[in-house]
Amino acid sequence: MDSKRIKWYTLAFMAFSTVWGFGNVMNGFVYFNGIQVIFSWILMFALYFVPYALMVGELGSAFKNSGGGVSSWVLSTTGPKVAYYAGWTYWACHVTYIASKSSGGIKALSWAVFRNGETYDSFNTLAVQGITLVILLVFCYIASRGLNPLKKLTTLAGTSMFVMSILYILMMFAAPAINPGADFVHVQFTKEALIPNFDVKYFTNLSILVFAVGGCEKISPYVNKVDNPSKGFPRAMITLAIMVVVCAILGTISMGMMFDPALINESKESFASYNSNGSYWAFQKLGQYYHIGDTLMIVYALCNAIGQLSTLVLSIDAPLRILLDNEDAREFVPSALLKQNDKGAYVNGIKMVAVLSGAIILIQSFGSGAAEVLKQLNKLNSVCMPMRYLWVFFAYIMLRKAKDKFNPEYRFVKNQGVALFFGVWCFTVTAACCILGMYDADPFTMALNVVTPVILTALGLILPILAKREKEKK
């Protein structure tokens, strides 16, 4: 027996730490009126996440030698130009993500130093965005010099955040027994308290949940390394879904014991404040229940700061390399973008990142407050980031349409009609959530949600035209 084969339960834990994080629980709780999000989590996992993960398994199995990248799946099932658009989307999504990592890193450091959210929220928006822009430019320089001292810290921070997420649930459930006199919120498990209102606000916030459960394509390279892939992989993915839904539900109940949704939704300012400070308040309160002060919050804030800033370097460099290192995509990109320095960094590509992400940061300088900026970025990411998942479902539909051309060792379902239905279903749900997620009661936020993906898409369409003209001139 091959000792290098991965057990199905090992893969499930690997995927769990990749997909899930504490911020997902907080976002769901804030945007979906407290414990009402439990209903939505269950629906999202059953109707979207499980088929999504199993489709990724089939794609990974079909293209086991392609490195697991979405662009390579699209290249194999369609052609180089469509693969370029898939690579472009993956890169373009990270433009908004990069802007949020800069802001999130400052926020985390502020909590570690000042131990409250009010200090950061009281800062002048223009000054905060100015510092955020400087941090972005510094990290763009670090990426351009081929220096990445934070790569290992990314894994360390990600692991520690995962551990703290589990720790939060365990400690919160034990808190009433350890400190019964503390100030807890009584959680109501009535039908009215659990069933959400299916209004405009509900449907326009679904992109938050899609964003939370996406990204499992990162584990696709391991499909064929699992013992008995046809049985082991789906077992791992279903176990993953169960673990995530249990954590989502228990995490939500834990927060329900701490925070009253009525206070969160009291005003626009209150909502924005909980959105940007909620996770820190959660660990701060937990420390108070256990009479250890701000210790847990400071550890969480430092882990978060390291994670945000190290992810910032990777997000500037890695998606750009995925796009420009691809020989099949390079013919659709103007030669100026392919320029590399002596460190092998795509300098003009990094400058483009600085301009586009910097533009988002500068536009937000005219916002109504530092907390509002983080809320805007959270919603903007939920609109833009799931756009890359569309290519996963597109690749899956094209894979199944090719029928016998590819022979994956593992298949999600044998029936062709059922397979295509799920591919189209997940594509439609993702697209609908991205479009609906653009709506916001605040005109400035809505404009940002609409204009940003339009500009990034237009830029992706323009570059092949410029590349073609450049070749014609030569």
Coordinates of C-alpha atoms in Angstrom, one line a residue:
M1 CA 0.0 0.0 0.0
D2 CA 1.3 3.5 -0.9
S3 CA 2.2 5.3 2.4
K4 CA 1.9 8.6 0.7
R5 CA -1.9 8.2 0.1
I6 CA -4.0 10.7 2.1
K7 CA -6.7 9.4 4.3
W8 CA -10.2 10.9 3.6
Y9 CA -10.4 12.4 7.1
T10 CA -7.0 14.0 6.7
L11 CA -8.2 15.7 3.5
A12 CA -11.4 16.8 5.3
F13 CA -9.3 18.6 8.0
M14 CA -7.0 20.1 5.4
A15 CA -9.9 21.5 3.5
F16 CA -11.6 22.7 6.7
S17 CA -8.7 24.9 7.7
T18 CA -8.5 26.3 4.1
V19 CA -12.2 27.1 3.7
W20 CA -13.4 28.2 7.1
G21 CA -12.5 31.1 9.4
F22 CA -13.9 33.1 12.4
G23 CA -14.7 36.1 10.2
N24 CA -17.3 34.0 8.3
V25 CA -19.3 33.4 11.5
M26 CA -19.2 37.0 12.5
N27 CA -20.3 38.2 9.0
G28 CA -23.2 35.8 8.9
F29 CA -24.3 36.9 12.4
V30 CA -24.1 40.6 11.7
Y31 CA -25.7 40.5 8.2
F32 CA -28.4 38.0 8.8
N33 CA -29.9 39.2 12.1
G34 CA -28.2 37.0 14.7
I35 CA -29.2 33.3 14.9
Q36 CA -31.5 33.7 11.9
V37 CA -28.4 33.0 9.8
I38 CA -28.5 29.3 10.9
F39 CA -31.4 28.6 8.5
S40 CA -29.4 30.3 5.7
W41 CA -26.2 28.4 6.5
I42 CA -27.9 25.0 6.3
L43 CA -29.5 25.9 3.0
M44 CA -26.2 27.3 1.6
F45 CA -24.3 24.1 2.6
A46 CA -26.9 21.7 1.3
L47 CA -27.8 23.4 -2.0
Y48 CA -24.5 25.0 -2.9
F49 CA -21.4 24.1 -0.9
V50 CA -21.6 20.3 -1.1
P51 CA -22.2 20.1 -4.9
Y52 CA -19.6 22.8 -5.4
A53 CA -17.0 20.8 -3.5
L54 CA -17.8 17.6 -5.3
M55 CA -17.6 19.2 -8.7
V56 CA -14.2 20.6 -7.8
G57 CA -13.2 17.0 -6.9
E58 CA -14.2 15.8 -10.4
L59 CA -12.3 18.7 -12.1
G60 CA -9.2 18.0 -9.9
S61 CA -9.4 14.3 -10.8
A62 CA -9.8 15.0 -14.6
F63 CA -6.9 17.4 -14.7
K64 CA -4.6 16.0 -12.0
N65 CA -1.4 17.0 -13.9
S66 CA -2.5 20.6 -14.4
G67 CA -1.6 22.0 -11.0
G68 CA -5.2 22.4 -10.0
G69 CA -5.6 25.9 -11.3
V70 CA -9.0 27.1 -12.6
S71 CA -7.3 28.6 -15.7
S72 CA -5.8 25.2 -16.6
W73 CA -9.2 23.6 -16.4
V74 CA -10.7 26.2 -18.6
L75 CA -7.8 25.9 -21.1
S76 CA -8.2 22.1 -21.3
T77 CA -12.0 22.3 -21.8
T78 CA -12.2 25.3 -24.1
G79 CA -9.2 27.3 -25.3
P80 CA -6.4 29.8 -24.5
K81 CA -8.5 33.0 -24.9
V82 CA -11.2 31.8 -22.5
A83 CA -8.5 30.6 -20.2
Y84 CA -7.0 34.1 -20.3
Y85 CA -10.4 35.6 -19.1
A86 CA -10.5 33.0 -16.3
G87 CA -7.0 34.0 -15.2
W88 CA -7.8 37.7 -15.5
T89 CA -10.9 37.3 -13.3
Y90 CA -8.9 35.5 -10.7
W91 CA -6.4 38.4 -10.7
A92 CA -9.0 41.2 -10.9
C93 CA -10.9 39.8 -7.9
H94 CA -7.8 40.3 -5.8
V95 CA -7.7 44.0 -6.5
T96 CA -10.6 44.7 -4.1
Y97 CA -9.2 42.0 -1.7
I98 CA -5.8 43.7 -1.6
A99 CA -7.5 47.0 -0.7
S100 CA -9.3 45.3 2.2
K101 CA -6.2 43.6 3.5
S102 CA -4.4 46.9 3.9
S103 CA -7.4 48.4 5.9
G104 CA -7.9 45.2 7.9
G105 CA -4.2 45.1 8.9
I106 CA -4.4 48.6 10.3
K107 CA -7.6 47.8 12.1
A108 CA -6.1 44.8 13.8
L109 CA -3.0 46.7 14.9
S110 CA -5.2 49.4 16.3
W111 CA -7.1 46.9 18.4
A112 CA -3.8 45.3 19.6
V113 CA -2.5 48.8 20.7
F114 CA -5.6 50.7 21.9
R115 CA -7.7 47.7 22.9
N116 CA -10.9 49.3 21.7
G117 CA -12.7 50.0 18.4
E118 CA -13.7 53.5 19.1
T119 CA -10.2 55.0 18.8
Y120 CA -9.8 53.6 15.2
D121 CA -13.4 54.6 14.3
S122 CA -12.8 58.2 15.5
F123 CA -9.7 58.7 13.3
N124 CA -10.1 61.0 10.3
T125 CA -11.1 58.9 7.3
L126 CA -8.7 60.8 4.9
A127 CA -5.8 60.2 7.3
V128 CA -6.6 56.5 7.7
Q129 CA -6.9 56.0 4.0
G130 CA -3.6 57.9 3.5
I131 CA -1.8 55.5 5.8
T132 CA -3.6 52.5 4.1
L133 CA -2.3 53.7 0.7
V134 CA 1.3 54.1 2.1
I135 CA 1.1 50.5 3.4
L136 CA -0.1 49.2 0.1
L137 CA 2.7 51.0 -1.8
V138 CA 5.3 49.6 0.7
F139 CA 4.1 46.1 0.3
C140 CA 4.0 46.5 -3.5
Y141 CA 7.7 47.5 -3.3
I142 CA 8.4 44.4 -1.1
A143 CA 6.7 42.2 -3.7
S144 CA 8.6 43.9 -6.6
R145 CA 12.0 43.1 -4.9
G146 CA 11.1 39.4 -4.7
L147 CA 11.2 39.7 -0.9
N148 CA 8.6 37.7 0.8
P149 CA 9.5 37.3 4.5
L150 CA 5.9 36.8 5.5
K151 CA 5.1 33.7 3.4
K152 CA 5.6 31.3 6.3
L153 CA 3.8 33.7 8.7
T154 CA 0.7 33.4 6.4
T155 CA 0.4 29.7 7.2
L156 CA 1.2 30.2 10.9
A157 CA -1.4 33.0 11.2
G158 CA -4.0 31.0 9.3
T159 CA -3.5 28.0 11.5
S160 CA -3.6 30.1 14.7
M161 CA -6.8 31.9 13.5
F162 CA -8.4 28.5 12.9
V163 CA -7.4 27.3 16.3
M164 CA -8.8 30.4 17.9
S165 CA -12.1 30.0 16.1
I166 CA -12.5 26.5 17.6
L167 CA -11.3 27.8 21.0
Y168 CA -13.9 30.6 20.9
I169 CA -16.8 28.1 20.5
L170 CA -15.5 25.7 23.2
M171 CA -14.8 28.5 25.7
M172 CA -18.1 30.3 25.0
F173 CA -20.2 27.2 25.7
A174 CA -18.3 26.6 28.9
A175 CA -18.5 30.2 30.1
P176 CA -22.0 30.1 31.7
A177 CA -20.9 27.2 33.9
I178 CA -17.6 28.8 34.8
N179 CA -18.9 32.3 35.3
P180 CA -22.7 32.1 35.8
G181 CA -23.0 35.7 37.1
A182 CA -21.7 37.2 33.8
D183 CA -23.8 39.2 31.4
F184 CA -25.1 36.7 28.8
V185 CA -27.9 37.2 26.2
H186 CA -30.7 34.7 26.4
V187 CA -30.9 32.9 23.1
Q188 CA -34.5 32.3 21.8
F189 CA -34.9 29.1 19.7
T190 CA -38.5 29.9 18.5
K191 CA -39.7 29.6 15.0
E192 CA -39.9 33.4 14.8
A193 CA -36.3 33.8 16.0
L194 CA -34.9 31.3 13.5
I195 CA -36.8 31.9 10.3
P196 CA -35.5 35.0 8.4
N197 CA -37.5 37.6 6.6
F198 CA -37.1 37.0 2.9
D199 CA -36.9 40.6 1.9
V200 CA -34.7 42.7 -0.3
K201 CA -32.0 43.0 2.4
Y202 CA -31.9 39.2 2.8
F203 CA -31.3 38.4 -0.9
T204 CA -28.9 41.3 -1.5
N205 CA -26.7 39.9 1.4
L206 CA -26.5 36.3 0.2
S207 CA -23.2 37.1 -1.6
I208 CA -21.7 37.3 2.0
L209 CA -22.4 33.6 2.5
V210 CA -21.3 32.6 -1.0
F211 CA -18.0 34.4 -0.4
A212 CA -17.7 32.6 3.0
V213 CA -18.0 29.1 1.6
G214 CA -16.0 29.5 -1.6
G215 CA -12.4 28.6 -2.3
C216 CA -12.4 24.8 -2.0
E217 CA -10.8 24.5 -5.4
K218 CA -7.5 25.0 -3.6
I219 CA -7.6 21.4 -2.5
S220 CA -8.3 20.0 -6.0
P221 CA -4.6 18.8 -6.4
Y222 CA -5.2 16.3 -3.6
V223 CA -8.1 14.5 -5.2
N224 CA -6.1 11.6 -6.8
K225 CA -3.9 11.3 -3.7
V226 CA -6.8 10.2 -1.5
D227 CA -7.3 6.5 -0.8
N228 CA -10.0 5.2 -3.2
P229 CA -10.9 8.6 -4.6
S230 CA -14.3 7.6 -5.9
K231 CA -15.4 7.0 -2.3
G232 CA -12.8 8.8 -0.2
F233 CA -13.1 12.2 -1.8
P234 CA -16.9 12.6 -1.5
R235 CA -16.7 11.2 2.1
A236 CA -14.1 13.9 2.9
M237 CA -16.1 16.7 1.3
I238 CA -19.4 15.7 3.0
T239 CA -17.4 15.5 6.3
L240 CA -16.0 18.9 5.6
A241 CA -19.5 20.3 5.0
I242 CA -20.7 18.7 8.3
M243 CA -17.8 20.2 10.2
V244 CA -18.3 23.6 8.7
V245 CA -22.0 23.7 9.2
V246 CA -21.6 22.5 12.9
C247 CA -19.0 25.3 13.4
A248 CA -21.2 27.8 11.7
I249 CA -24.2 26.9 13.9
L250 CA -22.3 26.5 17.2
G251 CA -20.3 29.7 16.5
T252 CA -23.6 31.6 15.7
I253 CA -25.2 30.3 19.0
S254 CA -22.0 31.4 20.8
M255 CA -22.3 34.9 19.4
G256 CA -26.0 34.8 20.2
M257 CA -25.1 34.4 23.9
M258 CA -22.9 37.5 23.6
F259 CA -24.6 40.0 21.3
D260 CA -28.1 41.2 20.9
P261 CA -29.0 41.6 17.1
A262 CA -31.3 44.5 18.1
L263 CA -28.3 46.5 19.1
I264 CA -26.5 45.6 15.9
N265 CA -29.4 46.8 13.7
E266 CA -30.1 49.9 15.9
S267 CA -28.6 52.3 13.4
K268 CA -26.4 52.5 10.3
E269 CA -23.5 53.5 12.5
S270 CA -24.1 50.7 14.9
F271 CA -24.2 48.1 12.1
A272 CA -20.9 49.5 10.6
S273 CA -19.3 49.4 14.0
Y274 CA -20.3 45.8 14.7
N275 CA -19.2 44.8 11.2
S276 CA -15.7 46.2 11.7
N277 CA -15.2 45.5 15.5
G278 CA -17.5 42.5 16.2
S279 CA -14.8 39.8 16.1
Y280 CA -12.5 41.8 18.5
W281 CA -15.4 42.5 20.9
A282 CA -16.1 38.7 20.8
F283 CA -12.7 37.8 22.1
Q284 CA -12.6 40.8 24.5
K285 CA -15.8 39.7 26.1
L286 CA -14.7 36.1 26.2
G287 CA -11.5 37.2 28.1
Q288 CA -13.8 39.1 30.6
Y289 CA -15.9 36.0 31.2
Y290 CA -12.7 34.1 32.2
H291 CA -11.2 37.1 34.2
I292 CA -8.1 37.3 32.0
G293 CA -8.7 40.8 30.6
D294 CA -7.9 41.6 27.0
T295 CA -5.4 38.7 26.6
L296 CA -7.4 36.7 24.1
M297 CA -8.4 39.8 22.1
I298 CA -4.7 40.9 21.8
V299 CA -3.6 37.4 20.7
Y300 CA -6.5 37.4 18.1
A301 CA -5.7 41.0 16.9
L302 CA -1.9 40.2 16.5
C303 CA -2.7 36.9 14.6
N304 CA -5.2 38.8 12.4
A305 CA -2.7 41.6 11.8
I306 CA 0.1 39.2 10.7
G307 CA -2.4 37.2 8.6
Q308 CA -3.8 40.3 6.9
L309 CA -0.4 41.9 6.0
S310 CA 1.3 38.6 5.0
T311 CA -1.7 37.8 2.8
L312 CA -1.4 41.3 1.3
V313 CA 2.1 40.4 -0.1
L314 CA 0.9 37.0 -1.5
S315 CA -2.2 38.6 -3.0
I316 CA -0.1 41.2 -4.9
D317 CA 2.3 38.6 -6.2
A318 CA 0.7 35.2 -6.6
P319 CA -2.5 36.1 -8.7
L320 CA -0.3 38.2 -11.0
R321 CA 2.1 35.3 -11.6
I322 CA -0.9 32.9 -12.2
L323 CA -2.1 35.2 -15.0
L324 CA 1.2 36.3 -16.5
D325 CA 3.3 33.1 -16.1
N326 CA 0.7 31.2 -18.2
E327 CA 2.2 30.9 -21.7
D328 CA -1.3 30.5 -23.3
A329 CA -2.5 33.7 -21.6
R330 CA 0.5 35.8 -22.4
E331 CA -0.4 36.3 -26.1
F332 CA -3.5 38.3 -25.0
V333 CA -1.5 40.6 -22.7
P334 CA 0.4 43.7 -23.9
S335 CA 4.2 43.2 -23.7
A336 CA 4.6 46.1 -21.3
L337 CA 2.8 44.1 -18.6
L338 CA 5.1 41.1 -19.1
K339 CA 8.2 43.2 -18.2
Q340 CA 10.2 41.6 -15.3
N341 CA 12.9 43.0 -13.2
D342 CA 16.1 41.2 -12.1
K343 CA 14.2 39.6 -9.2
G344 CA 11.7 38.1 -11.6
A345 CA 8.8 40.3 -10.4
Y346 CA 6.3 41.7 -13.0
V347 CA 7.0 45.3 -12.2
N348 CA 4.4 46.9 -14.4
G349 CA 1.8 44.4 -13.3
I350 CA 2.5 45.4 -9.7
K351 CA 2.2 49.1 -10.7
M352 CA -1.2 48.3 -12.1
V353 CA -2.2 46.6 -8.8
A354 CA -1.0 49.7 -6.9
V355 CA -3.0 52.0 -9.2
L356 CA -6.3 50.0 -9.1
S357 CA -6.2 49.0 -5.4
G358 CA -4.9 52.5 -4.6
A359 CA -7.8 54.1 -6.5
I360 CA -10.3 52.1 -4.3
I361 CA -8.5 53.3 -1.2
L362 CA -8.5 56.9 -2.3
I363 CA -12.1 56.9 -3.4
Q364 CA -13.0 55.7 0.1
S365 CA -11.2 58.7 1.6
F366 CA -14.5 60.5 1.0
G367 CA -16.5 58.0 3.0
S368 CA -18.3 58.7 6.2
G369 CA -15.9 57.0 8.7
A370 CA -13.2 54.4 9.2
A371 CA -15.8 51.7 10.3
E372 CA -17.9 52.4 7.2
V373 CA -14.9 51.9 5.0
L374 CA -14.4 48.3 6.3
K375 CA -18.1 47.6 5.9
Q376 CA -17.9 48.8 2.3
L377 CA -14.9 46.6 1.5
N378 CA -16.5 43.6 3.1
K379 CA -19.5 44.0 0.8
L380 CA -17.4 44.8 -2.2
N381 CA -15.3 41.6 -1.7
S382 CA -18.5 39.6 -1.4
V383 CA -19.5 40.9 -4.9
C384 CA -16.1 40.6 -6.6
M385 CA -14.5 37.5 -5.1
P386 CA -17.2 35.0 -6.0
M387 CA -16.9 36.0 -9.7
R388 CA -13.9 33.7 -9.9
Y389 CA -16.1 30.7 -8.8
L390 CA -18.1 31.2 -11.9
W391 CA -15.2 29.8 -13.9
V392 CA -15.1 26.7 -11.7
F393 CA -18.7 25.9 -12.7
F394 CA -18.1 26.9 -16.3
A395 CA -15.2 24.5 -16.5
Y396 CA -17.3 21.8 -14.9
I397 CA -20.1 22.3 -17.5
M398 CA -17.6 22.1 -20.3
L399 CA -16.0 19.0 -18.8
R400 CA -19.3 17.1 -18.7
K401 CA -20.2 18.3 -22.2
A402 CA -16.9 16.8 -23.5
K403 CA -18.2 13.5 -22.2
D404 CA -15.6 10.8 -23.1
K405 CA -12.7 13.2 -23.9
F406 CA -11.6 13.2 -20.3
N407 CA -11.6 10.3 -17.9
P408 CA -11.6 11.5 -14.3
E409 CA -11.0 8.7 -11.7
Y410 CA -13.6 10.4 -9.5
R411 CA -17.1 11.5 -10.7
F412 CA -19.5 13.7 -8.7
V413 CA -22.5 11.9 -10.3
K414 CA -22.6 9.5 -13.2
N415 CA -25.9 10.9 -14.7
Q416 CA -25.1 13.5 -17.3
G417 CA -28.3 15.5 -16.9
V418 CA -27.9 15.7 -13.1
A419 CA -24.3 16.8 -13.4
L420 CA -25.2 19.5 -15.9
F421 CA -28.1 20.7 -13.7
F422 CA -25.8 21.2 -10.7
G423 CA -23.2 22.9 -12.8
V424 CA -25.8 25.4 -14.2
W425 CA -27.5 25.7 -10.8
C426 CA -24.3 26.7 -8.9
F427 CA -23.3 29.0 -11.8
T428 CA -26.7 30.8 -11.7
V429 CA -26.7 31.0 -7.8
T430 CA -23.2 32.6 -7.8
A431 CA -24.0 35.0 -10.6
A432 CA -27.3 36.0 -9.0
C433 CA -25.7 36.6 -5.6
C434 CA -22.9 38.7 -7.2
I435 CA -25.5 40.9 -9.0
L436 CA -27.9 41.2 -6.1
G437 CA -25.0 41.9 -3.8
M438 CA -24.3 45.1 -5.7
Y439 CA -27.4 46.7 -4.2
D440 CA -27.0 48.8 -1.1
A441 CA -29.1 51.4 0.6
D442 CA -26.1 53.7 0.7
P443 CA -25.6 55.2 -2.8
F444 CA -21.8 55.5 -2.4
T445 CA -21.4 51.9 -1.5
M446 CA -23.7 50.7 -4.3
A447 CA -21.8 52.8 -6.8
L448 CA -18.5 51.2 -5.6
N449 CA -20.1 47.7 -5.9
V450 CA -21.3 48.4 -9.5
V451 CA -18.4 50.5 -10.9
T452 CA -15.5 48.4 -9.6
P453 CA -16.4 45.0 -11.3
V454 CA -17.4 46.9 -14.5
I455 CA -14.1 48.7 -14.7
L456 CA -12.1 45.5 -14.0
T457 CA -14.1 43.5 -16.5
A458 CA -13.7 46.2 -19.2
L459 CA -9.9 46.3 -18.6
G460 CA -9.8 42.5 -19.0
L461 CA -11.6 42.9 -22.4
I462 CA -9.4 45.8 -23.5
L463 CA -6.0 44.2 -22.9
P464 CA -6.3 41.5 -25.7
I465 CA -7.3 44.3 -28.2
L466 CA -4.2 46.3 -27.2
A467 CA -2.0 43.1 -27.5
K468 CA -3.5 42.4 -31.0
R469 CA -2.8 45.9 -32.2
E470 CA 0.8 45.8 -30.8
K471 CA 1.4 42.6 -32.8
E472 CA -0.1 44.1 -36.0
K473 CA 2.3 47.1 -35.7
K474 CA 5.3 44.8 -35.3

